JSON list of C-alpha atoms in Angstrom, two decimals:
[
{"chain": "A", "resi": 1, "resn": "MET", "atom": "CA", "xyz": [-16.40, 44.90, 30.61]},
{"chain": "A", "resi": 2, "resn": "VAL", "atom": "CA", "xyz": [-16.14, 42.29, 28.46]},
{"chain": "A", "resi": 3, "resn": "ARG", "atom": "CA", "xyz": [-16.55, 38.29, 29.29]},
{"chain": "A", "resi": 4, "resn": "ARG", "atom": "CA", "xyz": [-14.39, 35.88, 27.24]},
{"chain": "A", "resi": 5, "resn": "GLN", "atom": "CA", "xyz": [-14.88, 32.15, 27.27]},
{"chain": "A", "resi": 6, "resn": "PRO", "atom": "CA", "xyz": [-12.02, 30.28, 28.95]},
{"chain": "A", "resi": 7, "resn": "ARG", "atom": "CA", "xyz": [-9.95, 28.92, 26.09]},
{"chain": "A", "resi": 8, "resn": "ARG", "atom": "CA", "xyz": [-9.86, 25.64, 25.25]},
{"chain": "A", "resi": 9, "resn": "GLY", "atom": "CA", "xyz": [-6.59, 23.19, 25.02]},
{"chain": "A", "resi": 10, "resn": "ARG", "atom": "CA", "xyz": [-5.02, 22.30, 21.57]},
{"chain": "A", "resi": 11, "resn": "ALA", "atom": "CA", "xyz": [-6.15, 18.44, 23.04]},
{"chain": "A", "resi": 12, "resn": "SER", "atom": "CA", "xyz": [-9.33, 19.42, 23.58]},
{"chain": "A", "resi": 13, "resn": "VAL", "atom": "CA", "xyz": [-9.87, 21.30, 20.38]},
{"chain": "A", "resi": 14, "resn": "LEU", "atom": "CA", "xyz": [-8.75, 18.05, 18.64]},
{"chain": "A", "resi": 15, "resn": "ALA", "atom": "CA", "xyz": [-10.67, 16.02, 20.82]},
{"chain": "A", "resi": 16, "resn": "ALA", "atom": "CA", "xyz": [-13.92, 17.81, 19.71]},
{"chain": "A", "resi": 17, "resn": "ARG", "atom": "CA", "xyz": [-13.39, 17.87, 15.99]},
{"chain": "A", "resi": 18, "resn": "LEU", "atom": "CA", "xyz": [-12.94, 14.09, 16.39]},
{"chain": "A", "resi": 19, "resn": "GLU", "atom": "CA", "xyz": [-16.19, 13.89, 17.80]},
{"chain": "A", "resi": 20, "resn": "VAL", "atom": "CA", "xyz": [-17.87, 15.51, 15.10]},
{"chain": "A", "resi": 21, "resn": "VAL", "atom": "CA", "xyz": [-16.26, 14.00, 12.17]},
{"chain": "A", "resi": 22, "resn": "PRO", "atom": "CA", "xyz": [-18.11, 10.36, 11.35]},
{"chain": "A", "resi": 23, "resn": "ARG", "atom": "CA", "xyz": [-15.45, 7.94, 9.94]},
{"chain": "A", "resi": 24, "resn": "THR", "atom": "CA", "xyz": [-16.53, 5.11, 7.55]},
{"chain": "A", "resi": 25, "resn": "PRO", "atom": "CA", "xyz": [-15.02, 2.17, 8.81]},
{"chain": "A", "resi": 26, "resn": "ARG", "atom": "CA", "xyz": [-12.48, 0.87, 6.74]},
{"chain": "A", "resi": 27, "resn": "ILE", "atom": "CA", "xyz": [-12.60, -2.37, 4.32]},
{"chain": "A", "resi": 28, "resn": "GLU", "atom": "CA", "xyz": [-10.54, -4.78, 4.68]},
{"chain": "A", "resi": 29, "resn": "PRO", "atom": "CA", "xyz": [-9.34, -7.06, 1.32]},
{"chain": "A", "resi": 30, "resn": "ASP", "atom": "CA", "xyz": [-10.64, -9.86, 0.92]},
{"chain": "A", "resi": 31, "resn": "GLY", "atom": "CA", "xyz": [-9.35, -12.71, 2.65]},
{"chain": "A", "resi": 32, "resn": "GLY", "atom": "CA", "xyz": [-8.67, -15.09, -0.06]},
{"chain": "A", "resi": 33, "resn": "VAL", "atom": "CA", "xyz": [-6.72, -11.67, -1.99]},
{"chain": "A", "resi": 34, "resn": "VAL", "atom": "CA", "xyz": [-4.55, -12.11, 1.07]},
{"chain": "A", "resi": 35, "resn": "ALA", "atom": "CA", "xyz": [-3.95, -15.59, 1.07]},
{"chain": "A", "resi": 36, "resn": "ARG", "atom": "CA", "xyz": [-3.05, -16.24, -2.63]},
{"chain": "A", "resi": 37, "resn": "LEU", "atom": "CA", "xyz": [-0.48, -12.98, -2.70]},
{"chain": "A", "resi": 38, "resn": "GLY", "atom": "CA", "xyz": [1.39, -14.35, 0.71]},
{"chain": "A", "resi": 39, "resn": "GLY", "atom": "CA", "xyz": [1.37, -17.38, -0.37]},
{"chain": "A", "resi": 40, "resn": "VAL", "atom": "CA", "xyz": [4.11, -15.64, -3.09]},
{"chain": "A", "resi": 41, "resn": "ALA", "atom": "CA", "xyz": [5.55, -13.76, -0.43]},
{"chain": "A", "resi": 42, "resn": "LEU", "atom": "CA", "xyz": [5.93, -15.91, 2.41]},
{"chain": "A", "resi": 43, "resn": "ALA", "atom": "CA", "xyz": [7.89, -18.36, 0.30]},
{"chain": "A", "resi": 44, "resn": "LEU", "atom": "CA", "xyz": [10.47, -15.58, -0.23]},
{"chain": "A", "resi": 45, "resn": "PRO", "atom": "CA", "xyz": [13.71, -15.93, 2.10]},
{"chain": "A", "resi": 46, "resn": "GLU", "atom": "CA", "xyz": [13.35, -13.85, 5.31]},
{"chain": "A", "resi": 47, "resn": "ALA", "atom": "CA", "xyz": [9.68, -12.54, 3.83]},
{"chain": "A", "resi": 48, "resn": "TYR", "atom": "CA", "xyz": [7.32, -11.54, 6.71]},
{"chain": "A", "resi": 49, "resn": "GLU", "atom": "CA", "xyz": [3.33, -10.44, 7.30]},
{"chain": "A", "resi": 50, "resn": "GLU", "atom": "CA", "xyz": [1.91, -7.55, 8.65]},
{"chain": "A", "resi": 51, "resn": "ASP", "atom": "CA", "xyz": [-1.07, -5.66, 9.34]},
{"chain": "A", "resi": 52, "resn": "ALA", "atom": "CA", "xyz": [-0.48, -2.12, 7.65]},
{"chain": "A", "resi": 53, "resn": "TRP", "atom": "CA", "xyz": [-2.56, 1.39, 8.19]},
{"chain": "A", "resi": 54, "resn": "THR", "atom": "CA", "xyz": [-4.55, -0.55, 6.21]},
{"chain": "A", "resi": 55, "resn": "GLY", "atom": "CA", "xyz": [-4.91, -3.43, 4.50]},
{"chain": "A", "resi": 56, "resn": "VAL", "atom": "CA", "xyz": [-1.29, -6.32, 5.05]},
{"chain": "A", "resi": 57, "resn": "ARG", "atom": "CA", "xyz": [1.62, -5.47, 4.10]},
{"chain": "A", "resi": 58, "resn": "TRP", "atom": "CA", "xyz": [4.53, -7.96, 3.37]},
{"chain": "A", "resi": 59, "resn": "ARG", "atom": "CA", "xyz": [8.33, -7.03, 4.30]},
{"chain": "A", "resi": 60, "resn": "ILE", "atom": "CA", "xyz": [11.94, -7.80, 4.66]},
{"chain": "A", "resi": 61, "resn": "ARG", "atom": "CA", "xyz": [13.54, -6.78, 6.84]},
{"chain": "A", "resi": 62, "resn": "ALA", "atom": "CA", "xyz": [12.51, -2.87, 7.32]},
{"chain": "A", "resi": 63, "resn": "LYS", "atom": "CA", "xyz": [11.75, -2.29, 3.52]},
{"chain": "A", "resi": 64, "resn": "THR", "atom": "CA", "xyz": [8.31, -3.63, 1.85]},
{"chain": "A", "resi": 65, "resn": "PHE", "atom": "CA", "xyz": [7.96, -5.04, -0.82]},
{"chain": "A", "resi": 66, "resn": "ALA", "atom": "CA", "xyz": [4.24, -5.64, -1.39]},
{"chain": "A", "resi": 67, "resn": "HIS", "atom": "CA", "xyz": [0.63, -4.09, -0.02]},
{"chain": "A", "resi": 68, "resn": "VAL", "atom": "CA", "xyz": [-2.71, -4.68, -0.57]},
{"chain": "A", "resi": 69, "resn": "MET", "atom": "CA", "xyz": [-5.01, -2.56, 0.59]},
{"chain": "A", "resi": 70, "resn": "VAL", "atom": "CA", "xyz": [-8.75, -1.18, -0.07]},
{"chain": "A", "resi": 71, "resn": "GLY", "atom": "CA", "xyz": [-9.10, 2.17, -1.91]},
{"chain": "A", "resi": 72, "resn": "GLN", "atom": "CA", "xyz": [-12.53, 3.82, -1.05]},
{"chain": "A", "resi": 73, "resn": "ALA", "atom": "CA", "xyz": [-14.22, 6.75, -0.39]},
{"chain": "A", "resi": 74, "resn": "GLY", "atom": "CA", "xyz": [-13.34, 9.49, 3.37]},
{"chain": "A", "resi": 75, "resn": "TYR", "atom": "CA", "xyz": [-9.77, 7.93, 3.08]},
{"chain": "A", "resi": 76, "resn": "GLU", "atom": "CA", "xyz": [-6.83, 9.55, 0.79]},
{"chain": "A", "resi": 77, "resn": "SER", "atom": "CA", "xyz": [-6.35, 7.50, -1.74]},
{"chain": "A", "resi": 78, "resn": "SER", "atom": "CA", "xyz": [-3.86, 8.66, -4.93]},
{"chain": "A", "resi": 79, "resn": "PHE", "atom": "CA", "xyz": [-5.68, 5.84, -7.03]},
{"chain": "A", "resi": 80, "resn": "ARG", "atom": "CA", "xyz": [-8.40, 7.95, -6.45]},
{"chain": "A", "resi": 81, "resn": "SER", "atom": "CA", "xyz": [-7.09, 10.76, -6.77]},
{"chain": "A", "resi": 82, "resn": "ILE", "atom": "CA", "xyz": [-5.43, 9.67, -10.18]},
{"chain": "A", "resi": 83, "resn": "THR", "atom": "CA", "xyz": [-8.02, 7.39, -12.13]},
{"chain": "A", "resi": 84, "resn": "GLY", "atom": "CA", "xyz": [-10.88, 9.63, -10.38]},
{"chain": "A", "resi": 85, "resn": "VAL", "atom": "CA", "xyz": [-12.74, 6.00, -9.23]},
{"chain": "A", "resi": 86, "resn": "ALA", "atom": "CA", "xyz": [-14.67, 6.18, -6.30]},
{"chain": "A", "resi": 87, "resn": "ASP", "atom": "CA", "xyz": [-15.66, 2.60, -6.01]},
{"chain": "A", "resi": 88, "resn": "PRO", "atom": "CA", "xyz": [-13.77, 0.70, -3.28]},
{"chain": "A", "resi": 89, "resn": "THR", "atom": "CA", "xyz": [-11.10, -0.58, -5.33]},
{"chain": "A", "resi": 90, "resn": "THR", "atom": "CA", "xyz": [-8.27, -3.72, -4.13]},
{"chain": "A", "resi": 91, "resn": "LEU", "atom": "CA", "xyz": [-5.13, -2.27, -4.63]},
{"chain": "A", "resi": 92, "resn": "LEU", "atom": "CA", "xyz": [-1.51, -3.77, -4.64]},
{"chain": "A", "resi": 93, "resn": "THR", "atom": "CA", "xyz": [1.95, -1.19, -4.70]},
{"chain": "A", "resi": 94, "resn": "PHE", "atom": "CA", "xyz": [5.00, -2.67, -5.11]},
{"chain": "A", "resi": 95, "resn": "ARG", "atom": "CA", "xyz": [8.50, -1.61, -6.29]},
{"chain": "A", "resi": 96, "resn": "ALA", "atom": "CA", "xyz": [9.95, -1.77, -9.20]},
{"chain": "A", "resi": 97, "resn": "SER", "atom": "CA", "xyz": [12.62, 0.31, -11.45]},
{"chain": "A", "resi": 98, "resn": "GLY", "atom": "CA", "xyz": [14.57, 0.71, -14.55]},
{"chain": "A", "resi": 99, "resn": "ASP", "atom": "CA", "xyz": [12.72, -0.35, -17.78]},
{"chain": "A", "resi": 100, "resn": "GLU", "atom": "CA", "xyz": [10.08, -2.35, -15.52]},
{"chain": "A", "resi": 101, "resn": "LEU", "atom": "CA", "xyz": [9.42, 0.40, -14.21]},
{"chain": "A", "resi": 102, "resn": "LEU", "atom": "CA", "xyz": [8.51, 2.56, -17.12]},
{"chain": "A", "resi": 103, "resn": "ALA", "atom": "CA", "xyz": [6.50, 0.04, -19.09]},
{"chain": "A", "resi": 104, "resn": "LEU", "atom": "CA", "xyz": [3.72, -0.14, -16.01]},
{"chain": "A", "resi": 105, "resn": "VAL", "atom": "CA", "xyz": [3.21, 3.16, -15.25]},
{"chain": "A", "resi": 106, "resn": "HIS", "atom": "CA", "xyz": [2.76, 3.93, -19.14]},
{"chain": "A", "resi": 107, "resn": "THR", "atom": "CA", "xyz": [0.92, 0.78, -19.51]},
{"chain": "A", "resi": 108, "resn": "GLY", "atom": "CA", "xyz": [-2.43, 2.43, -18.07]},
{"chain": "A", "resi": 109, "resn": "LEU", "atom": "CA", "xyz": [-5.27, 0.73, -15.69]},
{"chain": "A", "resi": 110, "resn": "PRO", "atom": "CA", "xyz": [-4.56, -1.91, -14.02]},
{"chain": "A", "resi": 111, "resn": "PHE", "atom": "CA", "xyz": [-1.28, -0.32, -13.34]},
{"chain": "A", "resi": 112, "resn": "TYR", "atom": "CA", "xyz": [-1.25, 3.56, -11.98]},
{"chain": "A", "resi": 113, "resn": "LYS", "atom": "CA", "xyz": [1.92, 5.95, -10.79]},
{"chain": "A", "resi": 114, "resn": "PRO", "atom": "CA", "xyz": [1.51, 6.78, -7.13]},
{"chain": "A", "resi": 115, "resn": "PRO", "atom": "CA", "xyz": [3.06, 10.53, -6.44]},
{"chain": "A", "resi": 116, "resn": "TRP", "atom": "CA", "xyz": [4.69, 9.72, -3.27]},
{"chain": "A", "resi": 117, "resn": "SER", "atom": "CA", "xyz": [7.99, 6.81, -4.58]},
{"chain": "A", "resi": 118, "resn": "PRO", "atom": "CA", "xyz": [9.85, 6.77, -7.18]},
{"chain": "A", "resi": 119, "resn": "THR", "atom": "CA", "xyz": [10.19, 3.25, -6.95]},
{"chain": "A", "resi": 120, "resn": "ILE", "atom": "CA", "xyz": [5.98, 2.04, -6.21]},
{"chain": "A", "resi": 121, "resn": "VAL", "atom": "CA", "xyz": [3.80, 1.15, -9.06]},
{"chain": "A", "resi": 122, "resn": "GLY", "atom": "CA", "xyz": [0.29, 0.76, -8.17]},
{"chain": "A", "resi": 123, "resn": "MET", "atom": "CA", "xyz": [-1.99, -2.12, -9.53]},
{"chain": "A", "resi": 124, "resn": "VAL", "atom": "CA", "xyz": [-5.44, -3.15, -9.28]},
{"chain": "A", "resi": 125, "resn": "LEU", "atom": "CA", "xyz": [-6.50, -6.64, -8.13]},
{"chain": "A", "resi": 126, "resn": "ASP", "atom": "CA", "xyz": [-9.95, -7.69, -9.76]},
{"chain": "A", "resi": 127, "resn": "GLY", "atom": "CA", "xyz": [-11.54, -10.22, -11.65]},
{"chain": "A", "resi": 128, "resn": "ASP", "atom": "CA", "xyz": [-9.22, -9.74, -14.35]},
{"chain": "A", "resi": 129, "resn": "THR", "atom": "CA", "xyz": [-6.36, -9.98, -12.45]},
{"chain": "A", "resi": 130, "resn": "ASP", "atom": "CA", "xyz": [-3.11, -12.10, -13.61]},
{"chain": "A", "resi": 131, "resn": "TRP", "atom": "CA", "xyz": [-1.71, -14.21, -11.15]},
{"chain": "A", "resi": 132, "resn": "ALA", "atom": "CA", "xyz": [1.21, -15.32, -12.92]},
{"chain": "A", "resi": 133, "resn": "GLU", "atom": "CA", "xyz": [1.41, -11.92, -13.70]},
{"chain": "A", "resi": 134, "resn": "VAL", "atom": "CA", "xyz": [1.38, -10.59, -9.66]},
{"chain": "A", "resi": 135, "resn": "ALA", "atom": "CA", "xyz": [3.99, -13.64, -8.69]},
{"chain": "A", "resi": 136, "resn": "GLU", "atom": "CA", "xyz": [6.56, -12.19, -10.77]},
{"chain": "A", "resi": 137, "resn": "LEU", "atom": "CA", "xyz": [5.95, -8.02, -10.10]},
{"chain": "A", "resi": 138, "resn": "VAL", "atom": "CA", "xyz": [6.42, -9.68, -6.09]},
{"chain": "A", "resi": 139, "resn": "THR", "atom": "CA", "xyz": [9.08, -11.85, -6.71]},
{"chain": "A", "resi": 140, "resn": "GLU", "atom": "CA", "xyz": [10.69, -8.70, -8.83]},
{"chain": "A", "resi": 141, "resn": "SER", "atom": "CA", "xyz": [9.77, -6.04, -5.71]},
{"chain": "A", "resi": 142, "resn": "TYR", "atom": "CA", "xyz": [11.43, -8.23, -3.03]},
{"chain": "A", "resi": 143, "resn": "ARG", "atom": "CA", "xyz": [14.77, -8.22, -5.35]},
{"chain": "A", "resi": 144, "resn": "PHE", "atom": "CA", "xyz": [14.33, -4.57, -5.41]},
{"chain": "A", "resi": 145, "resn": "CYS", "atom": "CA", "xyz": [14.70, -4.50, -1.71]},
{"chain": "A", "resi": 146, "resn": "ALA", "atom": "CA", "xyz": [16.46, -7.29, -0.62]},
{"chain": "A", "resi": 147, "resn": "PRO", "atom": "CA", "xyz": [20.21, -7.33, 0.58]},
{"chain": "A", "resi": 148, "resn": "GLN", "atom": "CA", "xyz": [22.25, -8.99, -2.31]},
{"chain": "A", "resi": 149, "resn": "LYS", "atom": "CA", "xyz": [22.95, -11.78, 0.11]},
{"chain": "A", "resi": 150, "resn": "LEU", "atom": "CA", "xyz": [19.03, -12.93, 0.64]},
{"chain": "A", "resi": 151, "resn": "VAL", "atom": "CA", "xyz": [18.50, -12.35, -3.72]},
{"chain": "A", "resi": 152, "resn": "ARG", "atom": "CA", "xyz": [21.62, -14.94, -4.23]},
{"chain": "A", "resi": 153, "resn": "LEU", "atom": "CA", "xyz": [19.64, -17.04, -2.04]},
{"chain": "A", "resi": 154, "resn": "LEU", "atom": "CA", "xyz": [16.37, -16.74, -4.08]},
{"chain": "A", "resi": 155, "resn": "ASP", "atom": "CA", "xyz": [18.42, -17.60, -7.43]},
{"chain": "A", "resi": 156, "resn": "ALA", "atom": "CA", "xyz": [20.58, -20.35, -5.95]},
{"chain": "A", "resi": 157, "resn": "GLY", "atom": "CA", "xyz": [16.56, -21.86, -4.88]}
]
């Protein structure tokens, strides 16, 4: 007679896996970077800020128009997959379209093209960042996501 071990349920197997896999704590974006981006994003009509699954994002209604995070080892990152850069890197993602999208994705670093959306562009934020350009890109991303009524309000402002 063969004795079998009692079968563990799916929940207990998943819990056991979670206990075994050590996780590197997430690195959050620098508060100064978040404040600088928030100053631009929150000046736009009806925009709001919220914590994201990692980092901070700015939204208009239910659409995210800017998201800052740190790409780091131990977590999925299209930036790391595309560039091979493994060091923790502060990243901004935003929306673009048309000629602007084509120009940005063909420029190379600090820009890159995440594969998970046709309208998302990523950008490295570091000591060489042109913050006037970031303000323009975040504002254009807002225009892409916002209802026309709010875009007209922005244009009239």
